[in-house]
Coordinates of C-alpha atoms in Angstrom, one line a residue:
X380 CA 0.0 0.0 0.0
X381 CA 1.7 3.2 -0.9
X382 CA 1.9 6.0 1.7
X383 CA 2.8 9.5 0.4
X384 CA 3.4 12.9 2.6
X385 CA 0.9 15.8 1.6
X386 CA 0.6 19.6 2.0
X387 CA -2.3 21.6 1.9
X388 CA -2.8 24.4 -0.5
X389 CA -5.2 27.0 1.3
X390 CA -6.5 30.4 -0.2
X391 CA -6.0 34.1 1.3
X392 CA -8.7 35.3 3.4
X393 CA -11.1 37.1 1.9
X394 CA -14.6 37.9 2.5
X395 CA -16.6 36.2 5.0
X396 CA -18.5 33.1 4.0
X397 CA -21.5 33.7 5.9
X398 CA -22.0 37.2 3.6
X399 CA -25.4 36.9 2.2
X400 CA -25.9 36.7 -1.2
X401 CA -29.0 38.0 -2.7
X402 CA -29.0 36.8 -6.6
X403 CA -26.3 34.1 -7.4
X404 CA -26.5 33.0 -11.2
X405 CA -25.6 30.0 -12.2
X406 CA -21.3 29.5 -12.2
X407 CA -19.6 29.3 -15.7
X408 CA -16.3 28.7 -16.0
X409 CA -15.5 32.3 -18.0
X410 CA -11.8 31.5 -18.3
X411 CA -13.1 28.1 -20.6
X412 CA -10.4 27.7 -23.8
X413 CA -11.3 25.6 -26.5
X414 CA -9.0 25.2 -29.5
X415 CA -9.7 23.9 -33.3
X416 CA -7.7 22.2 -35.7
X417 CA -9.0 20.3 -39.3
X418 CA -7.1 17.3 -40.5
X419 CA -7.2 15.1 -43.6
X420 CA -9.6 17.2 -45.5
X421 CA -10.3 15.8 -49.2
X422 CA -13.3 16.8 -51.3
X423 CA -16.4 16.2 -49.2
X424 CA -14.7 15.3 -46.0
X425 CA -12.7 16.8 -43.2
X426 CA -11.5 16.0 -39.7
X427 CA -12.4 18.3 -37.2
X428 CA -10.1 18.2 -33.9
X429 CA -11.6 20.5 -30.6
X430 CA -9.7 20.1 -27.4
X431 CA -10.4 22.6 -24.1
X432 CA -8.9 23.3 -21.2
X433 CA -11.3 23.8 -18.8
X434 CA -13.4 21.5 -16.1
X435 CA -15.4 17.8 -16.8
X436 CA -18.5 19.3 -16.8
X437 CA -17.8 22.5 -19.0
X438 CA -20.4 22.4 -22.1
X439 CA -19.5 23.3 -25.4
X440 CA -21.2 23.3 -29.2
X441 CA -19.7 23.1 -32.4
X442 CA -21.2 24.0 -36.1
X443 CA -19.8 24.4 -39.2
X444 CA -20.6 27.3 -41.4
X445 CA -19.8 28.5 -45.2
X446 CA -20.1 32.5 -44.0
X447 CA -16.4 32.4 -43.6
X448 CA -16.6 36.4 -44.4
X449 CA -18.8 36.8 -41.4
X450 CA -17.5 37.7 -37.7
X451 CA -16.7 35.2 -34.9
X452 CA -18.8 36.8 -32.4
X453 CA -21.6 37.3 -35.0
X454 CA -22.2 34.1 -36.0
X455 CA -21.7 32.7 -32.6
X456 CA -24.9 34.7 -31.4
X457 CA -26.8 32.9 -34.5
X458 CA -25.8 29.8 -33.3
X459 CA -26.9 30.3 -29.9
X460 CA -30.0 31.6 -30.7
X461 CA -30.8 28.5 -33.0
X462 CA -29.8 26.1 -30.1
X463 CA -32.3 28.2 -27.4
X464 CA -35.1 28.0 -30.6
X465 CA -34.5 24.4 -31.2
X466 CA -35.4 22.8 -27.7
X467 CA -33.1 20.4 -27.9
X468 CA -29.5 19.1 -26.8
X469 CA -28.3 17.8 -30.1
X470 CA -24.7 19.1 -30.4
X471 CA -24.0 20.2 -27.0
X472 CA -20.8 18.3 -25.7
X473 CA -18.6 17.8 -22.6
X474 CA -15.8 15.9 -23.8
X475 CA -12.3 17.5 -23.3
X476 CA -11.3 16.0 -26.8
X477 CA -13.6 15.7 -29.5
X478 CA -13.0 14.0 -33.4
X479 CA -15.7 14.4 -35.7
X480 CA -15.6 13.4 -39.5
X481 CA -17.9 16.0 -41.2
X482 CA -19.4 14.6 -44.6
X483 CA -21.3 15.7 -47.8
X484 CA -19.1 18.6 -47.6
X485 CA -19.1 20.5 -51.5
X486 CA -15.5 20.2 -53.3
X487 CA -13.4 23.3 -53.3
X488 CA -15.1 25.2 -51.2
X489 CA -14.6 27.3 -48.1
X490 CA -16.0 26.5 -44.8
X491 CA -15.4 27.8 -41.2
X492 CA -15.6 25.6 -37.6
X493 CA -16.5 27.6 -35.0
X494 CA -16.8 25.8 -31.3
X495 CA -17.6 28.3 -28.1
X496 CA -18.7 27.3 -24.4
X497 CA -22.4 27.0 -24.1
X498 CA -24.8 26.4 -21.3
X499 CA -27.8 24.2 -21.4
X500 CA -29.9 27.7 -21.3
X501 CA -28.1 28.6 -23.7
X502 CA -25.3 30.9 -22.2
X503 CA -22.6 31.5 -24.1
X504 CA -18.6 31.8 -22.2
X505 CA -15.2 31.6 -22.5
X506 CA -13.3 31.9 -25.4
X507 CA -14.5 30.1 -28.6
X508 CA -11.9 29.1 -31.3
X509 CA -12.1 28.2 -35.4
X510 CA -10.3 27.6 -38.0
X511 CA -11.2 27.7 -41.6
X512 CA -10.2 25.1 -44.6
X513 CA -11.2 24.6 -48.0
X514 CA -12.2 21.2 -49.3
X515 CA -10.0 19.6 -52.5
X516 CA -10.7 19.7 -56.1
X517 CA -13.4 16.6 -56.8
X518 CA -11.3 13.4 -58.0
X519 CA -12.1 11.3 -60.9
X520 CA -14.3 8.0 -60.2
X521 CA -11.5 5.5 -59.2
X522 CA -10.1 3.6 -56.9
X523 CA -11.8 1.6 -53.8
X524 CA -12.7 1.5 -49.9
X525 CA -12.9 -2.4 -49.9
X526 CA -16.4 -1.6 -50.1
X527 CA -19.3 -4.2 -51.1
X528 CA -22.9 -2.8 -51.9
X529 CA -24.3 -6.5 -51.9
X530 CA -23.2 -7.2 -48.5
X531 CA -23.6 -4.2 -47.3
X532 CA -19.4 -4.4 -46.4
X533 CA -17.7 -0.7 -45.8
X534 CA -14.0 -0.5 -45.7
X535 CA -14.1 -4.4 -44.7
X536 CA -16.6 -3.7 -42.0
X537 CA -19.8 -6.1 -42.9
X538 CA -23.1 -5.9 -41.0
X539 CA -24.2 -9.0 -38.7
X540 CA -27.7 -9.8 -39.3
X541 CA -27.3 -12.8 -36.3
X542 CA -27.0 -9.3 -34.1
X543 CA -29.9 -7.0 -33.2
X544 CA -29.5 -3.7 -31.4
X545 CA -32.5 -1.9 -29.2
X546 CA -32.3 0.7 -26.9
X547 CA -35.1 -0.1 -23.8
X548 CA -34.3 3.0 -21.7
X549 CA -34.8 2.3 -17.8
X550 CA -33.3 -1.0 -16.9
X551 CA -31.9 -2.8 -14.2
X552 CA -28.4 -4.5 -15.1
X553 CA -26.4 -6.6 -12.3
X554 CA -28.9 -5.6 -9.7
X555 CA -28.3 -1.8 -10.0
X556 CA -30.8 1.1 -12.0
X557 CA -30.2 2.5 -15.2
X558 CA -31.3 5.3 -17.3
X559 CA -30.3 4.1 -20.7
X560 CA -29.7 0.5 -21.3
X561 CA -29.2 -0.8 -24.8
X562 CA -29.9 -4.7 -25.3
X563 CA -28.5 -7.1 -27.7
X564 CA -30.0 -10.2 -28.9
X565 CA -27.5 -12.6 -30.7
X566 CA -28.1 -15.5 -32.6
X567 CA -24.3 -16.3 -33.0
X568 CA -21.1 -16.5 -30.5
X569 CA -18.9 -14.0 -32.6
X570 CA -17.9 -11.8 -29.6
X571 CA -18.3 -8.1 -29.8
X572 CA -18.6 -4.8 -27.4
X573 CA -21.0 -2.0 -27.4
X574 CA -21.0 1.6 -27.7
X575 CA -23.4 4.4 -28.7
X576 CA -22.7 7.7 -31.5
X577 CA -24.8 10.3 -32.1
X578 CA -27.1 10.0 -35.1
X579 CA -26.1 12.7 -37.1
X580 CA -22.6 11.6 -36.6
X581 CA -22.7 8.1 -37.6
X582 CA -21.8 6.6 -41.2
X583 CA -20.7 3.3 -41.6
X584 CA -17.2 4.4 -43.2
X585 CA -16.3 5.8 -39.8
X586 CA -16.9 2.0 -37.6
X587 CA -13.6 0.5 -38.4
X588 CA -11.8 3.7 -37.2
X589 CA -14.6 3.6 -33.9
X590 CA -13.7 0.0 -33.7
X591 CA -9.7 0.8 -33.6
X592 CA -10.7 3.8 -31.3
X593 CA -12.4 1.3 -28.7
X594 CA -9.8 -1.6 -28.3
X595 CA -7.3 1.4 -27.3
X596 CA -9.5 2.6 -24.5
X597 CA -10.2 -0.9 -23.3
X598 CA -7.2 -1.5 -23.1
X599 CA -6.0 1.5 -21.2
X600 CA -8.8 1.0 -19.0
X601 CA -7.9 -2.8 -18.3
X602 CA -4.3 -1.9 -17.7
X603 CA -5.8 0.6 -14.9
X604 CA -8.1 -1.9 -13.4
X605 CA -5.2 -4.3 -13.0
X606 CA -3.0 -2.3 -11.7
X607 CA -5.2 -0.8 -8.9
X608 CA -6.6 -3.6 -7.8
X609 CA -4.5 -6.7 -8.3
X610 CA -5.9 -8.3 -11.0
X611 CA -5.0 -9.8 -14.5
X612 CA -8.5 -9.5 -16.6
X613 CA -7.5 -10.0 -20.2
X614 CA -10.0 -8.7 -23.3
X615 CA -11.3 -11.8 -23.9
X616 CA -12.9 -11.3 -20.4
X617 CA -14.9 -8.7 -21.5
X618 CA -15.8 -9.3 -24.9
X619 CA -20.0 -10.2 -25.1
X620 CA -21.2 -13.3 -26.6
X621 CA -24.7 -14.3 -27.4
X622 CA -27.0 -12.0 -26.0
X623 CA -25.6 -8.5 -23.8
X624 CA -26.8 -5.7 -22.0
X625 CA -24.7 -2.0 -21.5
X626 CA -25.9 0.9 -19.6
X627 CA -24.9 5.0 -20.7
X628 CA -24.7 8.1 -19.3
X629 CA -26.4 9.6 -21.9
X630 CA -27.6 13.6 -22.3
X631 CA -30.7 14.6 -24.3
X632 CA -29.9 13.9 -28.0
X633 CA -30.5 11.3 -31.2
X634 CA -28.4 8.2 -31.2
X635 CA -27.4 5.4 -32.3
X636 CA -26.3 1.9 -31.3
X637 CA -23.2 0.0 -32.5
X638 CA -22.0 -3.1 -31.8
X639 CA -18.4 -4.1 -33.4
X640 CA -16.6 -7.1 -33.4
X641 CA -13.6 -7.5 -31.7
X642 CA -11.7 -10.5 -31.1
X643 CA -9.6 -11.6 -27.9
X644 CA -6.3 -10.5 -29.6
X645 CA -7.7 -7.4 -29.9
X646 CA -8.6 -7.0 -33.6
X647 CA -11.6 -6.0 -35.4
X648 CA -13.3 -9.0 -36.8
X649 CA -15.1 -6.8 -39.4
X650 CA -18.7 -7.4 -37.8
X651 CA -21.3 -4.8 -36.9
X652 CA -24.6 -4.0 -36.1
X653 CA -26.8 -1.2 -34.8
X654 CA -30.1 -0.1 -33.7
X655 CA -32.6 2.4 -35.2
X656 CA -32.1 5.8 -34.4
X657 CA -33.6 6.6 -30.3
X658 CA -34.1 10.0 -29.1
X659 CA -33.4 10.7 -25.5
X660 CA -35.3 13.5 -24.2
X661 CA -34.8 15.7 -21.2
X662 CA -38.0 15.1 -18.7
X663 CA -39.8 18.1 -17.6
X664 CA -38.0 18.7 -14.1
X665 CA -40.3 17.7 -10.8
X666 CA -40.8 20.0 -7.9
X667 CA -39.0 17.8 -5.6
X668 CA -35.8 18.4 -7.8
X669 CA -36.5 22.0 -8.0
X670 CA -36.7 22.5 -4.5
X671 CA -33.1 21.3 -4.3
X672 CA -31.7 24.1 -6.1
X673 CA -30.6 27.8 -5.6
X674 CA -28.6 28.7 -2.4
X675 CA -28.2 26.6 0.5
X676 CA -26.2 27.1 3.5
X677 CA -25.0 24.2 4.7
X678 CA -23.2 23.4 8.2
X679 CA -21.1 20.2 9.3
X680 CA -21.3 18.7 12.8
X681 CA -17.8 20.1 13.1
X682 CA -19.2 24.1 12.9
X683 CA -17.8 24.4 9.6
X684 CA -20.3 26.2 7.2
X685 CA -20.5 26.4 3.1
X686 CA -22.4 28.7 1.5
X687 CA -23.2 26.2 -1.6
X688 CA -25.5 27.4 -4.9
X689 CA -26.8 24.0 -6.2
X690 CA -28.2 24.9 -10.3
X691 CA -29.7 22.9 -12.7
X692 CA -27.5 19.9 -14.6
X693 CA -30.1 17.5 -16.6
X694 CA -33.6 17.6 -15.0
X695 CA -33.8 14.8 -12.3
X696 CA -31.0 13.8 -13.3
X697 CA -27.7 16.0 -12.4
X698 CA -27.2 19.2 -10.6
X699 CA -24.0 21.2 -10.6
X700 CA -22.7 22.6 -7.1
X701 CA -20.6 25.3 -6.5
X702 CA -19.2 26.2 -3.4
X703 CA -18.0 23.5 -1.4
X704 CA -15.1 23.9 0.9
X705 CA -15.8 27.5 0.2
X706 CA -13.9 27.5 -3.5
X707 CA -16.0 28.5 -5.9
X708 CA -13.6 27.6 -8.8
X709 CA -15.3 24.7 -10.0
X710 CA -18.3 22.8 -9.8
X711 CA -19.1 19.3 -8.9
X712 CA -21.5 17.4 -10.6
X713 CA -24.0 16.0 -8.4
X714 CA -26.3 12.7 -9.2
X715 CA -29.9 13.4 -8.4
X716 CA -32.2 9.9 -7.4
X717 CA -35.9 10.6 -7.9
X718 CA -37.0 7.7 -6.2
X719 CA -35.2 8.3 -3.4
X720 CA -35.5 12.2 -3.8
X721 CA -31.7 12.1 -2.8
X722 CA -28.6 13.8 -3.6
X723 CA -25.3 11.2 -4.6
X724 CA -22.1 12.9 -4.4
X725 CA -19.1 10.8 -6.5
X726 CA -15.3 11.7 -6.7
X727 CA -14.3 12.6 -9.7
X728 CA -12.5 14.6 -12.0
X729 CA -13.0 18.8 -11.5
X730 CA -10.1 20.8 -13.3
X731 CA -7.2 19.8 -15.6
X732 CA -4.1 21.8 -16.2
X733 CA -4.9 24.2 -13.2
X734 CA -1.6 26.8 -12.8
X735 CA -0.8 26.4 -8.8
X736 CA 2.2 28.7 -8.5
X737 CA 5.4 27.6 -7.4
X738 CA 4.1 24.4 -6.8
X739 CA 3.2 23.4 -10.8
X740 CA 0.3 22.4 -12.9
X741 CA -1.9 20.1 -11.7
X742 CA -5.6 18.6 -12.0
X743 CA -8.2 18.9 -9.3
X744 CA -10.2 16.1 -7.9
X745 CA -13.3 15.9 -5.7
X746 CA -12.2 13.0 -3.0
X747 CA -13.9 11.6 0.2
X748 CA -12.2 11.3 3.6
X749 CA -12.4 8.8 6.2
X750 CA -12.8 8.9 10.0
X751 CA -8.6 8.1 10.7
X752 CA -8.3 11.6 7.9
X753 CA -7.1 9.6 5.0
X754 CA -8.2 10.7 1.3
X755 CA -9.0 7.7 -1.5
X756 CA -8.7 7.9 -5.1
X757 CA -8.8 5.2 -7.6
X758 CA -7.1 6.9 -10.3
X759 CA -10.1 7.2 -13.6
X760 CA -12.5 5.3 -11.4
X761 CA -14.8 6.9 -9.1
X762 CA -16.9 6.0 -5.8
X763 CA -20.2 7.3 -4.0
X764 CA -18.9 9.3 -0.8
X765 CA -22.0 11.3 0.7
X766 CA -25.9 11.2 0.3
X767 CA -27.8 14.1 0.8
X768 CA -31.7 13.4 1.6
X769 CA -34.3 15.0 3.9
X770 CA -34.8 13.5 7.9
X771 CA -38.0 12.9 9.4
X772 CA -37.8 16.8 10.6
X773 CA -38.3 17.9 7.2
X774 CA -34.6 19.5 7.2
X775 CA -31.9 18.4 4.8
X776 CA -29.0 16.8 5.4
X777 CA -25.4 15.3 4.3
X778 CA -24.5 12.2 5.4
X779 CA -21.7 9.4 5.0
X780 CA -22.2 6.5 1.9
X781 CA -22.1 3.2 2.6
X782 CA -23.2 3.0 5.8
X783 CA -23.4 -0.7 7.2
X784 CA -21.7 -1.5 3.5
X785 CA -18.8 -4.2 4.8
X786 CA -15.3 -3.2 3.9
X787 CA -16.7 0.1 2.9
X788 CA -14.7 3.6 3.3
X789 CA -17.0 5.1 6.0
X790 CA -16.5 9.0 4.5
X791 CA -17.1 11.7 6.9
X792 CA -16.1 14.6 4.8
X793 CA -15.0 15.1 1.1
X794 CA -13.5 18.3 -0.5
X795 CA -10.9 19.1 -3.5
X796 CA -7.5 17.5 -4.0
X797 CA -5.1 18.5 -6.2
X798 CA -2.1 16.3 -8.1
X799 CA 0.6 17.8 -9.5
X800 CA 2.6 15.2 -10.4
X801 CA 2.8 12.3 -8.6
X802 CA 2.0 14.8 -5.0
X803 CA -1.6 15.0 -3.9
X804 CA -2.6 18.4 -1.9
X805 CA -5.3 19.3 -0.2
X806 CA -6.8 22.4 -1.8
X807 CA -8.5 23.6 1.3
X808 CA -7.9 24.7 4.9
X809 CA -8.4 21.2 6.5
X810 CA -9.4 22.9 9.7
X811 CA -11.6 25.9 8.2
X812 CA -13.2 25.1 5.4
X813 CA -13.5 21.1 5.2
X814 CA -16.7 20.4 6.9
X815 CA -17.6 16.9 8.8
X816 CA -20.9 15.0 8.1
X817 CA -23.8 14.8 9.2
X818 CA -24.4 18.6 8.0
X819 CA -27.4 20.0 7.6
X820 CA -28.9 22.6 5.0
X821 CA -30.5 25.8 5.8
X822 CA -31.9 28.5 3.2
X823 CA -31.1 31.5 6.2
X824 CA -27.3 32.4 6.4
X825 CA -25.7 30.9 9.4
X826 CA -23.2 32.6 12.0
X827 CA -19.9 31.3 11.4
X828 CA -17.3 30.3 13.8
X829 CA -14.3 30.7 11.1
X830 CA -13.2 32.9 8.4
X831 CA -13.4 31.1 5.5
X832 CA -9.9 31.4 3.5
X833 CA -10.6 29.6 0.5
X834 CA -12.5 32.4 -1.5
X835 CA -9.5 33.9 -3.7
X836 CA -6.8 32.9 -5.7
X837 CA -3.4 30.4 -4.5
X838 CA -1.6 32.5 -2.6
X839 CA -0.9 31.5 0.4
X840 CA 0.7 27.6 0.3
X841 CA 0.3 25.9 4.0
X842 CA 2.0 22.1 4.8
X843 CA 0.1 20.6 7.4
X844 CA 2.3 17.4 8.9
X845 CA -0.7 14.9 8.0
X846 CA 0.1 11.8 6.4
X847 CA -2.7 10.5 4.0
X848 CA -3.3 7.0 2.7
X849 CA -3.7 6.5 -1.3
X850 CA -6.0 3.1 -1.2
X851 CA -7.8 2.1 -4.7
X852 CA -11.5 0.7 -4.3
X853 CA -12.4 -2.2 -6.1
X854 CA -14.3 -1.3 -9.3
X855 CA -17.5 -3.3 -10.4
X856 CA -18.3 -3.8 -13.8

């Protein structure tokens, strides 16, 4: 078990967390980068590369546009305006690194990608990026993709009529609830994995580079699972055959489901199959998840108070926090359970490539404690560390996950943690600003007992002499 020596990074003192707030908007991360680059551009096609720099759950949108004469700014506000008008998700992304193929393009012709930060309402921050291109001269008919209209082959991918694709929305899958489960029935043993692609993205010519794309990140992610927790799963041990079942995190939008052969040795057997297209929509949000947002004040058994603004993620669904330890840098994405009209709280990732001063670049995570003050991470992985759910009183309340859950972490706080390179440091005042469960919420402001100092910038660097324990938890599939 390794053991490594930590120092806590704390924030000047600045204003006092218990100042009321009358009006707090939602938090977006204004400072948000995104960059563009286009690859392998030919007549009708190009590669379109975005990459940003700011936190997991900072949205973005993308469009492509021939008014390359137009301004930035100017055709940013169309877009924006068309994504409000439209009602609908379709194009709106988290992912940190994106690769589209765009098709049908027209041959020499000039054309302009344009990708800005973008709120669910519609918001538009940070700074956007583009670059222009212009598509080749059109070729003469010639050459070949390995393609086969009989069949139905593309670039040696064929489709497996012994595999059938459907998406059946709620399910349960190893004894746990699901939002968006696809099924696959299969009359054959070829194995295969599953993943899903957004309608208006998907052409078949593109499955052998998905295919390639997946055995690389099941392979990274195998290598991780080994290594953290003692194992020695091989491909092959994940591979489906016959029927299958797999569950997605998936946001409002138009999809599609695709299964692709893969064999043990990790090579594409050429097989596929998908579903019709399904349309996730975005429920109309409840009262009871309403009533969890806007500003809270929230105070730990250990007299430490947050002042915490809780604002809409994906109605009863998510909900992003800001606030927490008393840093309102990022947010936290918080799972919302309507059954149990609960709040779930998981580690994960908040920042990347945050500048800490003298002490380096690092990335920010959202880690639970335990009773003896040790912190856990399991690297990509993450784990449930507090519930949040209303007492018989009516009030509500933070408490500790897994309770009476053998062998489980029993969590009594949770805050951010930074790594900068292989050094984890607590980006809080451990004795200020990280609260201890049970806390409860109140909508008044409460007295404090401290002054928070974790409202500004890093500037003020603290080492605490607290040794913390880096344990993996065991990861279920």
């Amino acid at each position: 078990m390794a053991v490594v020596a930590l120092a806590a990074i704390a924030f000047a003192a600045c204003d006092e967390v218990t100042k009321p707030q009358e009006e707090q908007k939602p938090q977006v991360n204004e400072n948000l980068t995104l960059a563009v680059d286009v690859e392998d551009i030919t007549a009708t096609t190009a590669k379109i590369k975005v990459a940003h720099d700011g936190q997991a759950t900072d949205t973005w949108f993308g469009f492509l546009t021939e008014e390359v004469d137009i301004s930035e700014q100017e055709l940013i506000e169309v877009a924006a305006a068309e994504f409000v008008a439209s009602g609908s998700y379709d194009g709106l992304r988290k992912s940190k690194n994106y690769v589209t193929i765009i098709k049908e393009l027209k041959p020499e012709t000039a054309y302009k990608y344009i990708a800005f930060g973008l709120t669910t309402d519609g918001v538009v921050y940070g700074n956007s990026s583009s670059v222009e291109f212009t598509t080749e001269a059109e070729q003469s008919a010639g050459g070949g993709d390995n393609t086969d209209p009989e069949d139905g082959t593309v670039n040696g991918m064929t489709p497996n009529p012994a595999w059938s694709l459907q998406y059946v929305g709620a399910d349960t899958l190893h004894e746990q609830k699901f939002d968006h489960v696809v099924k696959v029935t299969s009359r054959d043993t070829n194995p295969y994995v599953v993943t899903v692609v957004y309608a208006s993205e998907y052409d078949p010519k593109d499955l052998r580079e998905l295919g390639e794309t997946l055995i690389v990140e099941l392979k990274e992610y195998l290598a991780y699972f080994n290594n953290a927790n003692g194992t020695n799963y091989t491909l092959n041990d994940i591979l489906y055959r016959g029927d299958g079942a797999e569950a997605f995190d998936l946001v409002p939008g138009q999809y599609k489901a695709v299964a692709i052969g893969i064999r043990p040795d990790g090579t594409l057997s050429g097989l596929y199959a998908t579903s019709d297209t399904f349309e996730v929509k975005e429920p109309i949000a409840t009262d009871l998840y309403n009533a969890w947002l806007g500003q809270w004040y929230v105070q730990g058994s250990n007299s430490v108070i947050h002042n915490l603004n809780l604002s809409k993620g994906i109605a009863n669904k998510t909900i992003y926090m800001t606030g927490w330890s008393n840093i309102t840098d990022w947010s936290v994405e918080v799972e919302y359970d309507a059954e149990l009209d609960a709040l779930f709280f998981f580690s994960q990732t908040v920042a990347t490539g945050v500048d800490f001063g003298s002490y380096g670049v690092g990335d920010v995570y959202f880690l639970g404690f335990d009773d003896d003050g040790y912190f856990y991470t399991n690297g990509t992985g993450d784990y449930g560390i507090a519930i949040a759910g209303i007492l018989d009183t009516g009030a509500r309340a933070i408490v500790r996950y897994g309770v009476g859950v053998t062998d489980y972490p029993e969590f009594n706080r949770m805050s951010f943690m930074a790594k900068i390179g292989e050094d984890y440091y607590s980006v809080a005042d451990i004795e200020k600003d990280v609260m201890n469960f049970p806390a409860v919420f109140s909508r008044e402001p409460i007295v404090a007992q401290y002054k928070s100092t974790s409202r500004c910038r890093y500037t003020n660097l603290q080492r605490p002499t607290s040794r913390f324990r880096l344990t993996p938890i065991n990861l279920v599939k």
